[in-house]
mmCIF file of C-alpha atoms in Angstrom:
data_model
loop_
_atom_site.group_PDB
_atom_site.id
_atom_site.type_symbol
_atom_site.label_atom_id
_atom_site.label_comp_id
_atom_site.label_asym_id
_atom_site.label_seq_id
_atom_site.Cartn_x
_atom_site.Cartn_y
_atom_site.Cartn_z
ATOM 1 C CA MET A 1 92.246 81.813 105.471
ATOM 2 C CA ASN A 2 92.252 83.152 102.141
ATOM 3 C CA GLN A 3 93.994 81.636 99.497
ATOM 4 C CA PRO A 4 96.928 83.486 98.350
ATOM 5 C CA THR A 5 97.312 85.478 95.348
ATOM 6 C CA ALA A 6 99.372 84.814 92.604
ATOM 7 C CA VAL A 7 101.467 87.808 93.465
ATOM 8 C CA CYS A 8 101.943 89.350 97.003
ATOM 9 C CA ALA A 9 104.171 91.267 99.208
ATOM 10 C CA GLU A 10 104.714 90.621 103.025
ATOM 11 C CA ILE A 11 105.521 93.224 105.561
ATOM 12 C CA ASP A 12 107.029 92.331 108.956
ATOM 13 C CA LEU A 13 105.107 94.491 111.417
ATOM 14 C CA GLY A 14 107.680 93.158 114.012
ATOM 15 C CA ALA A 15 110.469 94.936 112.343
ATOM 16 C CA LEU A 16 108.773 98.012 112.227
ATOM 17 C CA ALA A 17 108.286 97.918 116.014
ATOM 18 C CA SER A 18 111.925 97.043 116.461
ATOM 19 C CA ASN A 19 112.955 100.148 114.493
ATOM 20 C CA VAL A 20 110.683 102.305 116.195
ATOM 21 C CA ARG A 21 111.912 101.484 119.427
ATOM 22 C CA LEU A 22 115.467 101.729 118.272
ATOM 23 C CA MET A 23 114.862 105.393 117.117
ATOM 24 C CA GLN A 24 113.153 106.214 120.383
ATOM 25 C CA GLN A 25 116.340 104.809 122.350
ATOM 26 C CA ILE A 26 118.838 106.796 120.268
ATOM 27 C CA ALA A 27 116.627 110.097 120.148
ATOM 28 C CA GLY A 28 116.089 109.825 123.889
ATOM 29 C CA SER A 29 112.852 109.888 126.071
ATOM 30 C CA ASP A 30 112.590 113.641 125.703
ATOM 31 C CA LYS A 31 112.222 113.803 122.053
ATOM 32 C CA GLN A 32 108.746 113.393 120.353
ATOM 33 C CA LEU A 33 108.785 110.804 117.345
ATOM 34 C CA ILE A 34 107.155 112.058 114.018
ATOM 35 C CA ALA A 35 107.019 109.054 111.723
ATOM 36 C CA SER A 36 107.410 109.801 107.822
ATOM 37 C CA ILE A 37 104.875 107.830 105.828
ATOM 38 C CA LYS A 38 105.412 109.772 102.714
ATOM 39 C CA ALA A 39 105.264 108.023 99.334
ATOM 40 C CA ASN A 40 102.810 105.235 100.325
ATOM 41 C CA ALA A 41 105.172 104.659 103.359
ATOM 42 C CA TYR A 42 108.322 104.449 101.430
ATOM 43 C CA GLY A 43 106.604 101.801 99.335
ATOM 44 C CA HIS A 44 105.470 99.449 102.420
ATOM 45 C CA GLY A 45 101.735 100.413 102.265
ATOM 46 C CA VAL A 46 100.562 103.655 103.991
ATOM 47 C CA VAL A 47 97.509 102.279 105.744
ATOM 48 C CA PRO A 48 98.795 99.238 107.387
ATOM 49 C CA ILE A 49 102.189 101.076 108.350
ATOM 50 C CA ALA A 50 100.003 103.974 109.775
ATOM 51 C CA GLN A 51 98.006 101.431 111.710
ATOM 52 C CA ALA A 52 100.707 99.996 113.195
ATOM 53 C CA LEU A 53 102.437 103.243 114.212
ATOM 54 C CA GLN A 54 99.262 104.259 115.791
ATOM 55 C CA ASP A 55 99.259 101.141 117.817
ATOM 56 C CA LEU A 56 102.980 101.749 118.526
ATOM 57 C CA LYS A 57 101.996 105.448 119.892
ATOM 58 C CA VAL A 58 104.303 107.423 117.910
ATOM 59 C CA ASP A 59 103.489 110.973 118.151
ATOM 60 C CA ALA A 60 102.581 112.150 114.820
ATOM 61 C CA LEU A 61 102.645 111.149 111.179
ATOM 62 C CA ALA A 62 103.862 113.069 108.245
ATOM 63 C CA THR A 63 103.446 112.632 104.413
ATOM 64 C CA GLY A 64 103.412 114.613 101.426
ATOM 65 C CA SER A 65 100.191 113.621 99.879
ATOM 66 C CA LEU A 66 96.723 114.926 100.822
ATOM 67 C CA LYS A 67 95.138 112.017 99.232
ATOM 68 C CA GLU A 68 97.033 109.724 101.865
ATOM 69 C CA ALA A 69 96.265 111.761 104.863
ATOM 70 C CA GLN A 70 92.376 111.619 103.702
ATOM 71 C CA LEU A 71 92.914 107.829 103.189
ATOM 72 C CA LEU A 72 94.353 107.386 106.848
ATOM 73 C CA ARG A 73 91.581 109.291 108.322
ATOM 74 C CA GLN A 74 89.049 107.035 106.587
ATOM 75 C CA HIS A 75 90.809 103.972 108.035
ATOM 76 C CA GLY A 76 90.841 105.140 111.535
ATOM 77 C CA ILE A 77 94.017 106.971 112.083
ATOM 78 C CA VAL A 78 93.529 109.688 114.765
ATOM 79 C CA LEU A 79 96.931 110.736 115.047
ATOM 80 C CA PRO A 80 97.910 114.290 113.907
ATOM 81 C CA ILE A 81 98.941 114.343 110.495
ATOM 82 C CA LEU A 82 101.473 116.863 109.285
ATOM 83 C CA LEU A 83 101.857 117.761 105.447
ATOM 84 C CA PHE A 84 105.092 118.477 104.204
ATOM 85 C CA ALA A 85 104.837 121.395 101.642
ATOM 86 C CA PHE A 86 103.312 119.715 98.868
ATOM 87 C CA ALA A 87 101.085 122.040 96.822
ATOM 88 C CA ASP A 88 100.040 125.451 96.063
ATOM 89 C CA SER A 89 97.947 127.577 98.485
ATOM 90 C CA GLU A 90 94.731 126.428 97.257
ATOM 91 C CA LEU A 91 95.346 122.735 98.021
ATOM 92 C CA THR A 92 96.959 123.777 101.168
ATOM 93 C CA MET A 93 93.923 125.726 102.248
ATOM 94 C CA ARG A 94 91.894 122.475 101.497
ATOM 95 C CA ALA A 95 94.129 120.450 103.719
ATOM 96 C CA VAL A 96 93.743 122.821 106.684
ATOM 97 C CA THR A 97 89.903 122.735 106.251
ATOM 98 C CA GLU A 98 89.907 119.306 106.827
ATOM 99 C CA GLY A 99 91.992 119.225 109.889
ATOM 100 C CA PHE A 100 95.494 118.402 108.740
ATOM 101 C CA ILE A 101 98.589 120.564 109.957
ATOM 102 C CA PRO A 102 99.915 122.285 106.820
ATOM 103 C CA THR A 103 103.725 123.259 106.311
ATOM 104 C CA LEU A 104 104.263 127.015 105.340
ATOM 105 C CA THR A 105 107.167 127.774 103.026
ATOM 106 C CA HIS A 106 106.418 131.198 102.122
ATOM 107 C CA LEU A 107 104.650 134.398 103.236
ATOM 108 C CA GLN A 108 102.038 134.579 100.722
ATOM 109 C CA MET A 109 100.614 131.019 101.724
ATOM 110 C CA ALA A 110 100.481 132.092 105.118
ATOM 111 C CA GLU A 111 98.457 135.188 104.348
ATOM 112 C CA ALA A 112 96.167 133.057 102.494
ATOM 113 C CA ILE A 113 95.342 130.588 105.093
ATOM 114 C CA SER A 114 95.270 133.520 107.521
ATOM 115 C CA GLY A 115 92.490 135.128 105.301
ATOM 116 C CA VAL A 116 90.285 132.269 104.952
ATOM 117 C CA VAL A 117 90.101 130.671 108.292
ATOM 118 C CA LYS A 118 88.013 131.795 111.267
ATOM 119 C CA ASN A 119 89.508 130.075 114.169
ATOM 120 C CA PRO A 120 93.187 129.536 115.374
ATOM 121 C CA THR A 121 94.693 126.955 113.051
ATOM 122 C CA SER A 122 97.737 124.823 113.652
ATOM 123 C CA VAL A 123 100.569 125.335 111.196
ATOM 124 C CA TYR A 124 104.221 124.121 111.010
ATOM 125 C CA LEU A 125 106.922 126.639 109.511
ATOM 126 C CA LYS A 126 109.788 125.195 107.401
ATOM 127 C CA ILE A 127 113.247 126.547 107.568
ATOM 128 C CA ASP A 128 115.720 125.922 105.029
ATOM 129 C CA ALA A 129 119.012 125.237 106.978
ATOM 130 C CA GLY A 130 121.180 124.668 104.096
ATOM 131 C CA LEU A 131 119.543 121.898 102.096
ATOM 132 C CA GLY A 132 118.451 124.452 99.473
ATOM 133 C CA ARG A 133 115.221 122.897 98.704
ATOM 134 C CA LEU A 134 112.027 124.160 100.329
ATOM 135 C CA GLY A 135 111.503 126.557 103.417
ATOM 136 C CA GLU A 136 112.718 130.232 104.073
ATOM 137 C CA PRO A 137 116.465 130.471 104.008
ATOM 138 C CA LEU A 138 118.075 131.108 107.608
ATOM 139 C CA ASP A 139 119.497 134.357 106.881
ATOM 140 C CA SER A 140 115.855 135.821 105.988
ATOM 141 C CA ALA A 141 113.904 133.712 108.280
ATOM 142 C CA ARG A 142 113.827 135.630 111.438
ATOM 143 C CA GLN A 143 112.054 138.484 109.686
ATOM 144 C CA TRP A 144 109.540 135.938 108.109
ATOM 145 C CA VAL A 145 108.785 134.417 111.163
ATOM 146 C CA GLU A 146 108.061 137.607 113.002
ATOM 147 C CA LYS A 147 105.534 138.674 109.852
ATOM 148 C CA ILE A 148 103.901 135.217 110.081
ATOM 149 C CA PHE A 149 103.283 135.645 113.902
ATOM 150 C CA GLN A 150 101.544 138.750 113.417
ATOM 151 C CA LEU A 151 98.871 137.148 111.050
ATOM 152 C CA PRO A 152 95.442 136.331 112.811
ATOM 153 C CA ASN A 153 94.207 132.858 113.212
ATOM 154 C CA LEU A 154 97.385 130.994 112.773
ATOM 155 C CA ARG A 155 98.663 128.877 115.811
ATOM 156 C CA ILE A 156 102.394 128.330 115.118
ATOM 157 C CA GLU A 157 102.559 125.037 116.230
ATOM 158 C CA GLY A 158 105.869 123.856 115.156
ATOM 159 C CA ILE A 159 109.278 124.770 113.084
ATOM 160 C CA TYR A 160 111.597 122.416 111.356
ATOM 161 C CA THR A 161 113.996 122.010 108.911
ATOM 162 C CA HIS A 162 115.605 118.899 107.016
ATOM 163 C CA VAL A 163 119.406 118.175 107.213
ATOM 164 C CA PRO A 164 120.015 115.071 104.947
ATOM 165 C CA PHE A 165 123.411 113.652 104.214
ATOM 166 C CA ALA A 166 124.482 110.619 102.462
ATOM 167 C CA ASP A 167 127.934 110.021 103.350
ATOM 168 C CA SER A 168 130.135 110.253 106.366
ATOM 169 C CA LYS A 169 132.312 112.942 104.850
ATOM 170 C CA GLN A 170 129.141 115.306 105.039
ATOM 171 C CA ARG A 171 128.811 114.339 108.786
ATOM 172 C CA ASP A 172 130.270 117.741 109.727
ATOM 173 C CA TRP A 173 128.167 119.765 107.529
ATOM 174 C CA ALA A 174 125.253 118.238 109.074
ATOM 175 C CA ALA A 175 126.497 118.979 112.625
ATOM 176 C CA GLN A 176 126.937 122.517 111.472
ATOM 177 C CA ARG A 177 123.576 122.700 109.968
ATOM 178 C CA LEU A 178 122.066 121.524 113.254
ATOM 179 C CA GLN A 179 123.898 123.823 115.363
ATOM 180 C CA ALA A 180 122.866 126.846 113.308
ATOM 181 C CA PHE A 181 119.170 125.761 113.361
ATOM 182 C CA ASP A 182 119.570 125.319 116.975
ATOM 183 C CA GLN A 183 120.653 128.791 117.724
ATOM 184 C CA PHE A 184 118.006 130.302 115.420
ATOM 185 C CA VAL A 185 115.468 128.595 117.381
ATOM 186 C CA ALA A 186 116.826 129.823 120.620
ATOM 187 C CA GLU A 187 117.090 133.357 119.370
ATOM 188 C CA LEU A 188 113.230 133.154 118.533
ATOM 189 C CA LYS A 189 112.307 131.599 122.016
ATOM 190 C CA ASN A 190 114.480 134.563 123.557
ATOM 191 C CA ALA A 191 112.484 136.979 121.760
ATOM 192 C CA GLY A 192 109.360 135.504 123.047
ATOM 193 C CA TYR A 193 108.364 133.267 119.952
ATOM 194 C CA GLN A 194 107.302 129.727 121.189
ATOM 195 C CA PHE A 195 106.717 126.521 119.532
ATOM 196 C CA SER A 196 105.345 123.348 120.648
ATOM 197 C CA VAL A 197 107.314 121.259 118.209
ATOM 198 C CA THR A 198 110.824 122.004 116.981
ATOM 199 C CA GLN A 199 112.495 119.373 114.789
ATOM 200 C CA ALA A 200 115.766 118.989 112.593
ATOM 201 C CA MET A 201 116.971 115.375 112.945
ATOM 202 C CA ALA A 202 115.838 112.595 110.540
ATOM 203 C CA SER A 203 117.245 109.067 110.183
ATOM 204 C CA CYS A 204 120.859 109.794 109.046
ATOM 205 C CA CYS A 205 121.442 112.249 111.769
ATOM 206 C CA LEU A 206 120.111 109.777 114.505
ATOM 207 C CA LEU A 207 121.940 106.896 112.962
ATOM 208 C CA ALA A 208 125.141 108.865 112.724
ATOM 209 C CA ARG A 209 124.492 109.842 116.715
ATOM 210 C CA LEU A 210 124.376 113.502 115.936
ATOM 211 C CA GLN A 211 122.953 115.952 118.737
ATOM 212 C CA ASP A 212 120.437 118.997 118.925
ATOM 213 C CA HIS A 213 118.343 120.804 121.176
ATOM 214 C CA CYS A 214 114.976 119.971 119.377
ATOM 215 C CA ASN A 215 112.104 118.270 121.107
ATOM 216 C CA ALA A 216 110.997 116.037 118.228
ATOM 217 C CA VAL A 217 112.675 113.865 115.425
ATOM 218 C CA CYS A 218 111.080 113.010 112.036
ATOM 219 C CA VAL A 219 112.071 109.367 110.907
ATOM 220 C CA GLY A 220 111.666 107.734 107.552
ATOM 221 C CA HIS A 221 114.309 105.463 106.118
ATOM 222 C CA ALA A 222 115.361 103.833 109.394
ATOM 223 C CA LEU A 223 111.760 103.211 110.136
ATOM 224 C CA TYR A 224 111.408 100.644 107.421
ATOM 225 C CA GLY A 225 114.802 99.158 107.879
ATOM 226 C CA LEU A 226 116.562 101.266 105.050
ATOM 227 C CA SER A 227 119.889 102.738 105.320
ATOM 228 C CA PRO A 228 119.907 106.595 104.305
ATOM 229 C CA PHE A 229 123.658 106.356 103.645
ATOM 230 C CA SER A 230 124.916 105.731 99.814
ATOM 231 C CA SER A 231 128.290 104.345 101.035
ATOM 232 C CA PRO A 232 127.867 100.962 102.817
ATOM 233 C CA GLY A 233 129.781 101.248 106.130
ATOM 234 C CA SER A 234 129.430 105.027 106.722
ATOM 235 C CA VAL A 235 127.697 104.172 109.591
ATOM 236 C CA ASP A 236 126.693 101.282 111.636
ATOM 237 C CA VAL A 237 122.958 100.416 110.520
ATOM 238 C CA SER A 238 123.156 96.776 111.567
ATOM 239 C CA GLN A 239 120.426 97.068 114.183
ATOM 240 C CA LEU A 240 117.822 98.030 111.564
ATOM 241 C CA ARG A 241 115.464 95.419 110.309
ATOM 242 C CA PRO A 242 113.800 95.261 107.051
ATOM 243 C CA VAL A 243 110.225 95.783 107.163
ATOM 244 C CA MET A 244 109.633 94.705 103.497
ATOM 245 C CA LYS A 245 110.200 90.831 104.267
ATOM 246 C CA ASN A 246 109.023 88.786 101.067
ATOM 247 C CA LEU A 247 107.622 89.486 97.645
ATOM 248 C CA LYS A 248 106.270 86.532 96.175
ATOM 249 C CA SER A 249 104.955 85.183 92.945
ATOM 250 C CA ARG A 250 103.836 81.664 91.417
ATOM 251 C CA ILE A 251 104.857 79.735 88.390
ATOM 252 C CA ILE A 252 101.942 80.072 85.748
ATOM 253 C CA HIS A 253 103.379 78.128 83.046
ATOM 254 C CA THR A 254 106.573 75.522 82.157
ATOM 255 C CA SER A 255 107.883 74.609 79.032
ATOM 256 C CA TYR A 256 110.622 72.195 77.941
ATOM 257 C CA HIS A 257 112.804 72.994 74.612
ATOM 258 C CA ALA A 258 115.024 70.313 73.143
ATOM 259 C CA GLU A 259 118.562 70.948 72.233
ATOM 260 C CA GLY A 260 118.818 73.055 68.963
ATOM 261 C CA SER A 261 115.441 74.680 69.630
ATOM 262 C CA ASP A 262 115.378 78.612 68.215
ATOM 263 C CA ILE A 263 113.589 80.026 71.230
ATOM 264 C CA ALA A 264 114.035 83.992 71.545
ATOM 265 C CA VAL A 265 113.313 84.393 75.154
ATOM 266 C CA GLY A 266 116.275 85.680 76.890
ATOM 267 C CA GLY A 267 118.385 85.562 73.799
ATOM 268 C CA LEU A 268 118.793 81.668 73.687
ATOM 269 C CA TYR A 269 118.609 81.582 69.973
ATOM 270 C CA GLY A 270 119.617 78.174 68.951
ATOM 271 C CA LEU A 271 119.831 76.128 72.065
ATOM 272 C CA LYS A 272 122.951 74.069 72.845
ATOM 273 C CA ARG A 273 121.349 71.933 75.428
ATOM 274 C CA PRO A 274 117.899 71.293 76.390
ATOM 275 C CA ARG A 275 116.311 74.018 78.718
ATOM 276 C CA THR A 276 113.003 74.198 80.660
ATOM 277 C CA ILE A 277 111.718 77.752 81.088
ATOM 278 C CA GLY A 278 109.170 78.960 83.812
ATOM 279 C CA VAL A 279 106.788 82.085 83.422
ATOM 280 C CA LEU A 280 105.598 84.184 86.080
ATOM 281 C CA PRO A 281 102.678 86.615 86.042
ATOM 282 C CA THR A 282 104.718 89.481 86.841
ATOM 283 C CA GLY A 283 106.552 92.264 84.755
ATOM 284 C CA MET A 284 107.197 95.792 83.924
ATOM 285 C CA ALA A 285 103.543 96.720 84.792
ATOM 286 C CA HIS A 286 104.304 95.576 88.124
ATOM 287 C CA GLY A 287 107.409 97.655 88.810
ATOM 288 C CA LEU A 288 109.805 95.184 87.720
ATOM 289 C CA CYS A 289 112.644 95.534 84.972
ATOM 290 C CA LYS A 290 115.524 93.641 83.520
ATOM 291 C CA PRO A 291 118.968 93.672 85.025
ATOM 292 C CA VAL A 292 121.434 96.387 83.599
ATOM 293 C CA GLU A 293 124.011 95.205 81.264
ATOM 294 C CA GLY A 294 126.676 92.997 83.180
ATOM 295 C CA LYS A 295 124.244 92.345 85.960
ATOM 296 C CA VAL A 296 122.368 89.134 86.763
ATOM 297 C CA MET A 297 118.978 88.925 88.675
ATOM 298 C CA ALA A 298 117.456 85.867 90.111
ATOM 299 C CA VAL A 299 114.737 84.552 91.977
ATOM 300 C CA LEU A 300 114.222 81.537 94.414
ATOM 301 C CA ILE A 301 112.191 78.438 93.575
ATOM 302 C CA ARG A 302 112.215 75.523 95.791
ATOM 303 C CA GLY A 303 115.098 77.081 97.624
ATOM 304 C CA ARG A 304 117.488 77.435 94.799
ATOM 305 C CA LYS A 305 118.347 80.481 92.697
ATOM 306 C CA ALA A 306 116.899 80.663 88.814
ATOM 307 C CA LYS A 307 118.209 83.183 86.624
ATOM 308 C CA VAL A 308 115.613 85.760 85.270
ATOM 309 C CA LEU A 309 115.893 85.570 81.503
ATOM 310 C CA SER A 310 113.647 87.991 80.480
ATOM 311 C CA VAL A 311 111.048 90.628 82.007
ATOM 312 C CA SER A 312 108.305 91.617 79.562
ATOM 313 C CA LEU A 313 104.970 94.028 80.008
ATOM 314 C CA GLU A 314 103.343 91.246 82.218
ATOM 315 C CA HIS A 315 105.612 88.541 82.727
ATOM 316 C CA THR A 316 108.963 87.358 83.782
ATOM 317 C CA THR A 317 110.662 84.323 82.364
ATOM 318 C CA VAL A 318 113.186 82.395 84.344
ATOM 319 C CA ASP A 319 115.640 79.457 83.805
ATOM 320 C CA LEU A 320 114.645 76.326 85.507
ATOM 321 C CA ASP A 321 117.627 74.425 84.239
ATOM 322 C CA GLY A 322 118.682 71.669 86.477
ATOM 323 C CA MET A 323 115.403 72.077 88.463
ATOM 324 C CA GLU A 324 113.389 68.827 88.517
ATOM 325 C CA GLY A 325 109.565 68.615 88.757
ATOM 326 C CA VAL A 326 108.909 72.470 88.869
ATOM 327 C CA SER A 327 105.269 73.032 87.525
ATOM 328 C CA PRO A 328 102.430 75.823 87.625
ATOM 329 C CA GLY A 329 101.516 76.580 91.155
ATOM 330 C CA ASP A 330 104.934 76.287 92.610
ATOM 331 C CA PRO A 331 106.037 79.480 94.856
ATOM 332 C CA VAL A 332 108.499 81.985 93.484
ATOM 333 C CA THR A 333 110.493 84.470 95.956
ATOM 334 C CA PHE A 334 111.600 87.713 94.281
ATOM 335 C CA LEU A 335 112.621 89.057 97.949
ATOM 336 C CA GLY A 336 113.174 87.312 101.113
ATOM 337 C CA TYR A 337 114.027 83.696 102.005
ATOM 338 C CA ASP A 338 113.332 80.267 100.853
ATOM 339 C CA GLY A 339 115.207 77.789 102.621
ATOM 340 C CA ASP A 340 118.852 78.917 103.254
ATOM 341 C CA GLU A 341 118.931 80.854 100.265
ATOM 342 C CA GLU A 342 118.038 84.957 100.215
ATOM 343 C CA ILE A 343 117.178 87.436 97.789
ATOM 344 C CA THR A 344 118.100 90.789 99.415
ATOM 345 C CA LEU A 345 116.465 94.436 98.402
ATOM 346 C CA SER A 346 120.146 95.579 98.067
ATOM 347 C CA SER A 347 120.546 92.634 95.459
ATOM 348 C CA ILE A 348 117.531 93.679 93.631
ATOM 349 C CA ALA A 349 118.518 97.316 93.364
ATOM 350 C CA ASN A 350 122.275 96.172 92.427
ATOM 351 C CA ALA A 351 121.070 94.292 89.467
ATOM 352 C CA TRP A 352 118.613 97.408 88.407
ATOM 353 C CA GLY A 353 121.630 99.814 88.933
ATOM 354 C CA ILE A 354 119.707 101.852 91.460
ATOM 355 C CA GLN A 355 119.453 102.329 95.145
ATOM 356 C CA PRO A 356 117.218 100.100 97.557
ATOM 357 C CA LEU A 357 114.558 102.838 98.069
ATOM 358 C CA GLU A 358 114.547 103.321 94.204
ATOM 359 C CA ALA A 359 113.521 99.778 93.761
ATOM 360 C CA LEU A 360 110.744 100.088 96.333
ATOM 361 C CA MET A 361 109.341 102.891 94.851
ATOM 362 C CA ARG A 362 109.231 101.196 91.494
ATOM 363 C CA LEU A 363 107.175 98.223 93.365
ATOM 364 C CA SER A 364 105.044 100.738 95.198
ATOM 365 C CA GLY A 365 101.239 100.333 94.785
ATOM 366 C CA ARG A 366 101.764 97.254 92.553
ATOM 367 C CA PHE A 367 101.007 94.388 94.792
ATOM 368 C CA PRO A 368 98.792 93.283 97.551
ATOM 369 C CA ILE A 369 100.193 93.505 100.875
ATOM 370 C CA ARG A 370 99.990 90.741 103.759
ATOM 371 C CA SER A 371 101.043 91.756 107.409
ATOM 372 C CA MET A 372 103.024 88.849 108.599
ATOM 373 C CA ASP A 373 101.141 88.710 111.849
ATOM 374 C CA ALA A 374 97.632 88.931 109.835
ATOM 375 C CA THR A 375 95.826 86.601 107.651
ATOM 376 C CA GLU A 376 93.891 88.758 105.644
ATOM 377 C CA GLU A 377 95.002 91.169 102.963
ATOM 378 C CA SER A 378 95.561 94.710 104.640
ATOM 379 C CA GLY A 379 96.474 96.982 101.653
ATOM 380 C CA ARG A 380 98.824 97.586 98.730
ATOM 381 C CA ILE A 381 102.346 97.937 98.388
#
């Protein structure tokens, strides 16, 4: 077994499998599961997560990055990969030529692809059912879909929308938007337009137990044990298991400062009592930041909480007050358990004044990743 690196993150693939099964159970056996792995699998490492999802036999993967899609093919991922709307027509055509499934959001893009490809090419259509971000608005979508179906060499494989909501107060709006999309798809099918995949519900809709008549769901947050809701208690998410299990570092230096020492770190000018300070090889360059005013951030050392004093570009300094015998090489837990104590992702996000997913995005790509059921390094968070 390789010696652990000074800093690493651990992902729990058992938790991922549990979340996948839960989403499949809620969705029902008649719905396909498209797994969203955008943004480096929500900061969890796109390659090990995609490999695990392929083993779990999800129906397809979806990302907004051509580079991520290419990387997955290089690592043996053979599942269909849907590309969310991610770029201009030129890059989208490149994705098509490499065998990925593009999302069409406007007629010009559809015409450009149709004019280049020589054989029937699978595409998905994106409808804006009310979010107001990407896709053809529902009130003009019928004519838009009809025009695309007339273009040569395009196989309209799927049609989908996105109906996110973050608070239980918005649940009724989401239910209405799902119903409107269902009605739109039914009208298209009655007119002779057929789709292999229809999808509208994501994590929030599934967890809120909403219903639709589509044959697929596209899940992101819930796969990783993240709540899509901004208000705790809006919807029961207690069955979700966090996939990001641990984020660990090590002490690289300790120093003792006698009473009266005029040290600057953490604003400790003129010490009123002796202090021992520990330094970790992780800082802003690794996505960490100091807590916002009025908040406290801690790490775990030997099963006890140690207050973070400062975060600089490449180091974090912690207060070892009251901890005997801590020395360079001792493990430090930024996230996860050490003994009976735990640092949660929510507590880190709260200290930084942001949401848990935002915290993951700050850390994404910064640390080597280890799968908890593997002994070898398998990617990067």
